[in-house]
PDB file of C-alpha atoms and ligand atoms in Angstrom:
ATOM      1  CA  UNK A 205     -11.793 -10.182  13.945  1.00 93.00           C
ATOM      2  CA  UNK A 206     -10.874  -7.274  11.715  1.00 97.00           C
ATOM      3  CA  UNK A 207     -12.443  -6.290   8.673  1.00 98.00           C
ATOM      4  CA  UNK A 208     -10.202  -4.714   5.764  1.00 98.00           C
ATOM      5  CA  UNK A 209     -12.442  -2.263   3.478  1.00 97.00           C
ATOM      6  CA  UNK A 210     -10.469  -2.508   0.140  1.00 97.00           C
ATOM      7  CA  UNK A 211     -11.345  -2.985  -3.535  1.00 96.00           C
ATOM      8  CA  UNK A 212      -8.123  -4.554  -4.608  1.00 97.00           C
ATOM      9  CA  UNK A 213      -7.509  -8.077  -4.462  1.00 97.00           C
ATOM     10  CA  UNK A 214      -4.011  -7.859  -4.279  1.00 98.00           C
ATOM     11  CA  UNK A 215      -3.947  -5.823  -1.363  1.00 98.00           C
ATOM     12  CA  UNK A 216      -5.592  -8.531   0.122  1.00 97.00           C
ATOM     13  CA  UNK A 217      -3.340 -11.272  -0.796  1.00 97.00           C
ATOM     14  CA  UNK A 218      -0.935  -9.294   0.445  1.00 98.00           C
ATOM     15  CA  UNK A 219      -2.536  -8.737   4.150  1.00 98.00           C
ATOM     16  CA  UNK A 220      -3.465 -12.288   4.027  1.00 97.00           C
ATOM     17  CA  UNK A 221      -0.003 -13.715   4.220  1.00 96.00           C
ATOM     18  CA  UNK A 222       1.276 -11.019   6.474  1.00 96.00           C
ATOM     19  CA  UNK A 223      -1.623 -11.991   9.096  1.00 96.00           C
ATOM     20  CA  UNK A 224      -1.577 -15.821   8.923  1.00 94.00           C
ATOM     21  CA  UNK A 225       1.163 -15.434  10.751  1.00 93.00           C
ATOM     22  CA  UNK A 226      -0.345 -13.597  13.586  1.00 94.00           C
ATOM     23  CA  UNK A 227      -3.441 -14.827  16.079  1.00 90.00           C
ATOM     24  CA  UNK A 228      -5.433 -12.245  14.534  1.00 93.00           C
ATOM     25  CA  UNK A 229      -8.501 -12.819  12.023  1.00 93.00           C
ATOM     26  CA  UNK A 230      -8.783 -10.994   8.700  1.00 95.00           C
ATOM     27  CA  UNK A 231     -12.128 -10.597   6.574  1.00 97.00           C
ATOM     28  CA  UNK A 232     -12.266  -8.637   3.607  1.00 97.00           C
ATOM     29  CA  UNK A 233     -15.311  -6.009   2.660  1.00 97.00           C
ATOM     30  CA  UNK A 234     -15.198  -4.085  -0.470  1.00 96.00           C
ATOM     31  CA  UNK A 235     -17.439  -1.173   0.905  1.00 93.00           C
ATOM     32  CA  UNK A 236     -16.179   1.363  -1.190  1.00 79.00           C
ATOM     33  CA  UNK A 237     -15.581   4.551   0.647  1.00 73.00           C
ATOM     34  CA  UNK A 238     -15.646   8.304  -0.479  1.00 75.00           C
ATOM     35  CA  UNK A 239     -11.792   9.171  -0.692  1.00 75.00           C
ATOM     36  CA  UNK A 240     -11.006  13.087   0.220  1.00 77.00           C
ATOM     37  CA  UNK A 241      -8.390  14.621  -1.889  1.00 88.00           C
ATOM     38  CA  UNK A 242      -5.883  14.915   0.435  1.00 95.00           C
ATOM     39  CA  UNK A 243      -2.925  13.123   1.762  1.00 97.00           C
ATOM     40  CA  UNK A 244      -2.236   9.422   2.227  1.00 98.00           C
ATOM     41  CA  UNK A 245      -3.013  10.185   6.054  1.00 98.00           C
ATOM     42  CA  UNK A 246      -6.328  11.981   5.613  1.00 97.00           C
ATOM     43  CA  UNK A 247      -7.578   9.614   3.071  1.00 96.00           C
ATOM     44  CA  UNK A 248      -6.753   6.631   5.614  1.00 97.00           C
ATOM     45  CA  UNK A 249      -8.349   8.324   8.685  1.00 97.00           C
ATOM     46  CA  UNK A 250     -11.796   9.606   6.949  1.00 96.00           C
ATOM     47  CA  UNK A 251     -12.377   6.049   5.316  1.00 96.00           C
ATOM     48  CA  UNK A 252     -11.637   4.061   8.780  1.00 97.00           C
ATOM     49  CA  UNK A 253     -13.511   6.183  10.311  1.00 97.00           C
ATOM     50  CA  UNK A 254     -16.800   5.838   7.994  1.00 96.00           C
ATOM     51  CA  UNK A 255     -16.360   2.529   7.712  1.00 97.00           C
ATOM     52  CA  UNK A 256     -15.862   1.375  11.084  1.00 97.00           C
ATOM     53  CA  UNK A 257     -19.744   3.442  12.176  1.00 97.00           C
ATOM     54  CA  UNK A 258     -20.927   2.044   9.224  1.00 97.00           C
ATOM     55  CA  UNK A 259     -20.550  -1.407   9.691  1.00 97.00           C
ATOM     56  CA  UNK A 260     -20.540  -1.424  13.410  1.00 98.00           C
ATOM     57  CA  UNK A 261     -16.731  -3.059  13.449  1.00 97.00           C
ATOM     58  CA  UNK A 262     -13.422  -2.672  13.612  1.00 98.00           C
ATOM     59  CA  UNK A 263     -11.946  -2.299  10.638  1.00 98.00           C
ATOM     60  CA  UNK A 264      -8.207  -1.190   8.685  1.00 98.00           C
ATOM     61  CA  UNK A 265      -8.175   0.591   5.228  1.00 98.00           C
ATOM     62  CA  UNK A 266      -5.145   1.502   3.875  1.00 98.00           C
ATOM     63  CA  UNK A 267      -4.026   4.046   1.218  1.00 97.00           C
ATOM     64  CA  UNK A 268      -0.967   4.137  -0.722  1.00 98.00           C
ATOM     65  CA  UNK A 269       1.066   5.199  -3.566  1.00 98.00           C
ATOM     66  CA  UNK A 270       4.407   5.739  -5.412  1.00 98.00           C
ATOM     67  CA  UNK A 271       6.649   8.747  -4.903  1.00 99.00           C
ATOM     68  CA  UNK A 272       8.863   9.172  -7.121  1.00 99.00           C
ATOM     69  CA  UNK A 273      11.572  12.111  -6.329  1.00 98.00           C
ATOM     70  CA  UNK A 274      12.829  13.323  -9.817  1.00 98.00           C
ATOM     71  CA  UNK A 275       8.667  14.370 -10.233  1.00 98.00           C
ATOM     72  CA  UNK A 276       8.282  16.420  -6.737  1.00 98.00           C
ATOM     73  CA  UNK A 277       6.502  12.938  -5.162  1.00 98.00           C
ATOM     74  CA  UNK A 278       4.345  12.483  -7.989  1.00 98.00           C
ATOM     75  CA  UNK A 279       2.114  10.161  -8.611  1.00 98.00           C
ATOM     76  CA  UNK A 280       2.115   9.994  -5.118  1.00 98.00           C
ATOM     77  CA  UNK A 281      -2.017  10.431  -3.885  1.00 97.00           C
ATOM     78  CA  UNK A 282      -2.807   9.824  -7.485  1.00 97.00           C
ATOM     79  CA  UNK A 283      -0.832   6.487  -8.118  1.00 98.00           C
ATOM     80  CA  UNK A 284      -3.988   4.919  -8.590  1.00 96.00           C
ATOM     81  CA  UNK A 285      -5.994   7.089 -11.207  1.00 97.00           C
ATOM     82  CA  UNK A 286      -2.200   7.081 -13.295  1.00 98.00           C
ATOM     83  CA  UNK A 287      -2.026   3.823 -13.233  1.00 98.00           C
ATOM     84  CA  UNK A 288      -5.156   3.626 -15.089  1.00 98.00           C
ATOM     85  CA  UNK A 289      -4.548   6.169 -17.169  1.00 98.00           C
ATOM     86  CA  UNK A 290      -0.501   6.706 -17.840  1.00 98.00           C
ATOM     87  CA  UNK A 291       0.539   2.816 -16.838  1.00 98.00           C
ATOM     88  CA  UNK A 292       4.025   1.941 -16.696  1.00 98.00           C
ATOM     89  CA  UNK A 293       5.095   2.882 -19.920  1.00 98.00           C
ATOM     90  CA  UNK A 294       3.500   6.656 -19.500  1.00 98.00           C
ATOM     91  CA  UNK A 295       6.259   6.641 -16.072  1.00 98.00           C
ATOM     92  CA  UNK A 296       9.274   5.637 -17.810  1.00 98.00           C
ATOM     93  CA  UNK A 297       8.811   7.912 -20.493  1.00 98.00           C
ATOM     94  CA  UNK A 298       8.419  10.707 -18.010  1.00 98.00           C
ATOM     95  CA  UNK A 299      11.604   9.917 -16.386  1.00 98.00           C
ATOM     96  CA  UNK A 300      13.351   8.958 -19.833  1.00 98.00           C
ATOM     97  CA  UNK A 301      16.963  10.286 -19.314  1.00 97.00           C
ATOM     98  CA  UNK A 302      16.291  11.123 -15.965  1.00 98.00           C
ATOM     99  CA  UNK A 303      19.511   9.906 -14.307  1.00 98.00           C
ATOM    100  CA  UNK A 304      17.808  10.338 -10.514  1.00 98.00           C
ATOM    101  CA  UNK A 305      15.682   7.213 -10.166  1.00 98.00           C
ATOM    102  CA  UNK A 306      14.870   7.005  -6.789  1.00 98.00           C
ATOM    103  CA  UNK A 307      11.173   6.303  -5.556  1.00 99.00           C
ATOM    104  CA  UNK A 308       9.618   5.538  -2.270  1.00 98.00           C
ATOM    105  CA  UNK A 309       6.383   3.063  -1.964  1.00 99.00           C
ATOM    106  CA  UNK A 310       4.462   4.624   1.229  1.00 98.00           C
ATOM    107  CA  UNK A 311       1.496   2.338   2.609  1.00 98.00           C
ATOM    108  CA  UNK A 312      -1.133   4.217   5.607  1.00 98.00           C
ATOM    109  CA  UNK A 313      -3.058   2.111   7.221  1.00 98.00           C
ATOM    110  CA  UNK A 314      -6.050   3.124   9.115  1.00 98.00           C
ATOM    111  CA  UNK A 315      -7.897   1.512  11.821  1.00 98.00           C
ATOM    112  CA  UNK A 316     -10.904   2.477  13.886  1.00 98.00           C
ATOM    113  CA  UNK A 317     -13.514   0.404  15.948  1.00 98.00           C
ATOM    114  CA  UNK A 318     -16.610   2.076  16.663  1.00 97.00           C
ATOM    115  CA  UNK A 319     -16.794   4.070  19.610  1.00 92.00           C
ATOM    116  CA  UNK A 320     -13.239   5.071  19.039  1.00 96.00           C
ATOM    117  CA  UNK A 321     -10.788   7.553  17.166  1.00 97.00           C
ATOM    118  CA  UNK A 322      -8.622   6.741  14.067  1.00 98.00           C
ATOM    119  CA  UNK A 323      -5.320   6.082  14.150  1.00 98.00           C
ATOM    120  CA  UNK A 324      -2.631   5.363  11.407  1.00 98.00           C
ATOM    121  CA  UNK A 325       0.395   3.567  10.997  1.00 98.00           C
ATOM    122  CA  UNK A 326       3.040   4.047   7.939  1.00 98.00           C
ATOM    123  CA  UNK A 327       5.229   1.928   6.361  1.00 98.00           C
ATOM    124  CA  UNK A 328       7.134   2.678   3.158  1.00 98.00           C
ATOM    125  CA  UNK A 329      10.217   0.922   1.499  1.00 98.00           C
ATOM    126  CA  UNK A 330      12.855   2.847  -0.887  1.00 98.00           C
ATOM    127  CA  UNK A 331      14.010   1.785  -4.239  1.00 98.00           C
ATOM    128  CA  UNK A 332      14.123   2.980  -7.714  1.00 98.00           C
ATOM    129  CA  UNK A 333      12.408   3.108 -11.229  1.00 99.00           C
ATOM    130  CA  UNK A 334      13.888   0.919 -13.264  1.00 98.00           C
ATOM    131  CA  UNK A 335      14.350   1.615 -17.087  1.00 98.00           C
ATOM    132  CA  UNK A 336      11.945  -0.813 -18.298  1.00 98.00           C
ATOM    133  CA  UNK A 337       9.363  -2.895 -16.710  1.00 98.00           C
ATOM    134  CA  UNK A 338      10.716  -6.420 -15.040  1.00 98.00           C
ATOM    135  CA  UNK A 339       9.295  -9.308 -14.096  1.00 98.00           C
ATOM    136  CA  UNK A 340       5.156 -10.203 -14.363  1.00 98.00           C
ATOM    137  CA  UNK A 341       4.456 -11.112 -10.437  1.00 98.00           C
ATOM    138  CA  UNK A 342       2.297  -8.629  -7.994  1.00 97.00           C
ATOM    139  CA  UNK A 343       0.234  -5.493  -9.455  1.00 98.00           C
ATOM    140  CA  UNK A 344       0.003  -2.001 -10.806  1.00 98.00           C
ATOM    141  CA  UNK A 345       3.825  -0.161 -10.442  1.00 99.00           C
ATOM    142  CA  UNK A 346       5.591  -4.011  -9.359  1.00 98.00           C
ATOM    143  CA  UNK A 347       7.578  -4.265 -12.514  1.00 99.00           C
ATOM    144  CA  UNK A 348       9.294  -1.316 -12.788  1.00 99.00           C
ATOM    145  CA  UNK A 349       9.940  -0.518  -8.680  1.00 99.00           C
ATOM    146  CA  UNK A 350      13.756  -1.948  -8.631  1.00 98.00           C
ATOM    147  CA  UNK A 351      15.178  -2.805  -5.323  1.00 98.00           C
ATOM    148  CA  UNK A 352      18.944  -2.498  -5.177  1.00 97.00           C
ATOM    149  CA  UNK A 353      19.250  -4.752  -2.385  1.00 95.00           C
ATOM    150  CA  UNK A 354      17.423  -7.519  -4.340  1.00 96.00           C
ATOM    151  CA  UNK A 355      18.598  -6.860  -7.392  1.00 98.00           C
ATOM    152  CA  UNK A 356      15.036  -7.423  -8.747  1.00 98.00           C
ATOM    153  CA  UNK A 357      11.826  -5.487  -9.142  1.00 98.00           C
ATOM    154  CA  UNK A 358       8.924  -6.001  -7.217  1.00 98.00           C
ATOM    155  CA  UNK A 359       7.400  -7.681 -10.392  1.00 98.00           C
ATOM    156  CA  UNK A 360       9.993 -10.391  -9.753  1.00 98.00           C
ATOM    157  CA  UNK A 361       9.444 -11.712  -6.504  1.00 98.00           C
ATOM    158  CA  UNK A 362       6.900 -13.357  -5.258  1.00 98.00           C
ATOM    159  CA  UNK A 363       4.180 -12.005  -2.006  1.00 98.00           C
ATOM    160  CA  UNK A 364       6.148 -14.060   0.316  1.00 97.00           C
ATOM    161  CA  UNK A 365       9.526 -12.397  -0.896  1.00 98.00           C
ATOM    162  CA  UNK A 366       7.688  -8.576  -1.405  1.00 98.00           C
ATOM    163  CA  UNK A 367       6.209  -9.750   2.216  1.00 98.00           C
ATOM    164  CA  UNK A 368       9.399  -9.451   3.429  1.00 97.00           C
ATOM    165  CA  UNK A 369      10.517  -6.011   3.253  1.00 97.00           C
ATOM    166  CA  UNK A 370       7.465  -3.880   1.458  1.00 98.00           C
ATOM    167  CA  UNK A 371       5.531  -0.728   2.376  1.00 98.00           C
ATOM    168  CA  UNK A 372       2.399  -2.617   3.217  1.00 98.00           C
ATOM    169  CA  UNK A 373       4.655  -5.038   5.551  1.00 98.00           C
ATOM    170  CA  UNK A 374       6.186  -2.410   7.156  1.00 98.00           C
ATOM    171  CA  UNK A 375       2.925  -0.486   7.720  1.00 98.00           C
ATOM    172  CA  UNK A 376       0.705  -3.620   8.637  1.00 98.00           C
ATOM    173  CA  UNK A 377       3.136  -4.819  11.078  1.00 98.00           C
ATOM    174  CA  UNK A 378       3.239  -1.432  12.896  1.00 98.00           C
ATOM    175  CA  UNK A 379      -0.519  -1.854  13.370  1.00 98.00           C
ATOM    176  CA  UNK A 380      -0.264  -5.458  14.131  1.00 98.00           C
ATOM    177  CA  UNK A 381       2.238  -4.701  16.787  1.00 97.00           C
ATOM    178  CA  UNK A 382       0.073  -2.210  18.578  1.00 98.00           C
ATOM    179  CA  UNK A 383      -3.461  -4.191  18.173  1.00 97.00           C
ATOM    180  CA  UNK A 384      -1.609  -7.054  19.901  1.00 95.00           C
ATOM    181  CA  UNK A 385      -1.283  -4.995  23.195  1.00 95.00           C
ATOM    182  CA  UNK A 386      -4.471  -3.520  23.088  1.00 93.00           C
TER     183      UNK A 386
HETATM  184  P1  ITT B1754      -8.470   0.580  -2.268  1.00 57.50           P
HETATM  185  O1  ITT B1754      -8.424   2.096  -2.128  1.00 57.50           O
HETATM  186  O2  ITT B1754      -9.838   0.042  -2.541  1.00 57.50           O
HETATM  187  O3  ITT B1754      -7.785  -0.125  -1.128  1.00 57.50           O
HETATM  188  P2  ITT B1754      -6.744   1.070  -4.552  1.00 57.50           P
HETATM  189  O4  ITT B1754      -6.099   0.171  -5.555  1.00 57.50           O
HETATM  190  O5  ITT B1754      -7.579   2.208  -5.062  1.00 57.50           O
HETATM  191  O6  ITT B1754      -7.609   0.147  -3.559  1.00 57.50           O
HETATM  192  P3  ITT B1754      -5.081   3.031  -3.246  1.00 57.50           P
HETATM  193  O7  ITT B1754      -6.159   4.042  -3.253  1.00 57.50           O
HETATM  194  O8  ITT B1754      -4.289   2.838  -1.993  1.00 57.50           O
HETATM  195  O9  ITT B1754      -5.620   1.576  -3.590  1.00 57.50           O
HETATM  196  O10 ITT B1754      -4.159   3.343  -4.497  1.00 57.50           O
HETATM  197  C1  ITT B1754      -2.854   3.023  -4.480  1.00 57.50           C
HETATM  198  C2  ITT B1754      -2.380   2.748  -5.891  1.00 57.50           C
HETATM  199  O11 ITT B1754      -0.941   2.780  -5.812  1.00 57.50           O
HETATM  200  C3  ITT B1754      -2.748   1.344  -6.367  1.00 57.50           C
HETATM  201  O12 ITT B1754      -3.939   1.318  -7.107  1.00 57.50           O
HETATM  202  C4  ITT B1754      -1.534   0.997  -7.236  1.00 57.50           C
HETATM  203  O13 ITT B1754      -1.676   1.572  -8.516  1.00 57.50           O
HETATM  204  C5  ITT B1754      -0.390   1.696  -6.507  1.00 57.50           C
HETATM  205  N1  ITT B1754       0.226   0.778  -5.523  1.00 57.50           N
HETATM  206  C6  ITT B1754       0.055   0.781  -4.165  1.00 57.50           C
HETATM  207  N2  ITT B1754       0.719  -0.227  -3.594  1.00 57.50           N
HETATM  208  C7  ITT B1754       1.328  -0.890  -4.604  1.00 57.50           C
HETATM  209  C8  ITT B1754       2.137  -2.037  -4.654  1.00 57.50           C
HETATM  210  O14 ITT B1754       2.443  -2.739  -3.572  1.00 57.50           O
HETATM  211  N3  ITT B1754       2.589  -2.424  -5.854  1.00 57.50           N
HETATM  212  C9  ITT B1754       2.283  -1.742  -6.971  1.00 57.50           C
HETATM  213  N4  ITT B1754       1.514  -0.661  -7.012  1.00 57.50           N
HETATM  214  C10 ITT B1754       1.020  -0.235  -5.831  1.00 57.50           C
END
């Protein structure tokens, strides 16, 4: 059994249909943990880590956010507090005839039992901003992260189609990968 410490529901919607597919048991805990300013990697390793001695389990977290290259990576460790505060429209109008669109998603995960070190496992997926906001399906920056190879925005397809191909698939299947030979 592993326990993921998150506050966002979709996050675990997400991890939910990634693991079903998997002999491994998911429970969700919304702990809250002190987040360090820092990078996607330090925020991931510090909350495993004080989650997994406080609870007495093994447990993932996972921190992410949007990069976006036309504003040096920003929002980047930020995405969520701009999300709140910015939203969608405050993006596009930052990169309003901004002709270089492209954006990465990056998802850390962290996982630590007990008696044991962190580690970390990243997954991101590239794409672009579109010019407007697409599509009403999955969360926060969905609608306008356009994926050329889709020809859709995140906000268009559904968690089994995002599932396919996103950062938090990419990074969750790293760790799933390794736990399985542990
Ligand atoms: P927890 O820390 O409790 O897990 P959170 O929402 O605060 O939940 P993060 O600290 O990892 O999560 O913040 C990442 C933010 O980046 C998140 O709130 C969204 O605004 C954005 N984000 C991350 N993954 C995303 C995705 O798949 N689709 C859209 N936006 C995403």
């Amino acid at each position: 059994m592993i326990t993921f410490i998150t506050g966002n529901k979709h996050k675990v919607i997400e991890a939910e249909n990634i693991f079903k597919d998997y002999d491994i048991n998911l429970e969700h805990i919304d702990l809250g943990y002190c987040e360090p300013q820092g990078t996607l990697e330090e925020v991931a390793i510090s909350g495993a880590k004080y989650a997994s001695r406080k609870l007495n389990k093994p447990v993932i977290v996972e921190d992410a956010g949007l990069f976006i290259k036309a504003l040096k990576g920003f929002p980047g460790t930020y995405s969520s507090y701009v999300q709140e505060t910015l939203g969608n429209q405050g993006i596009l109008k930052l990169l309003d005839g901004v002709n270089d669109r492209y954006a990465e998603f990056r998802s850390v995960i962290g996982y630590c039992a007990p008696n044991s070190e962190p580690k970390i496992f990243l997954g991101k997926v590239i794409g672009e901003i579109a010019v407007e906001e697409k599509g009403d399906l999955g969360f926060a920056f969905d609608p306008i992260f356009y994926v050329p190879a889709e020809s859709k925005t995140f906000g268009e397809l559904t968690t089994e189609e995002k599932n396919q191909f996103s950062h938090r698939k990419n990074s969750l299947e790293k760790f799933i990968k390794w736990y399985s030979i542990q």
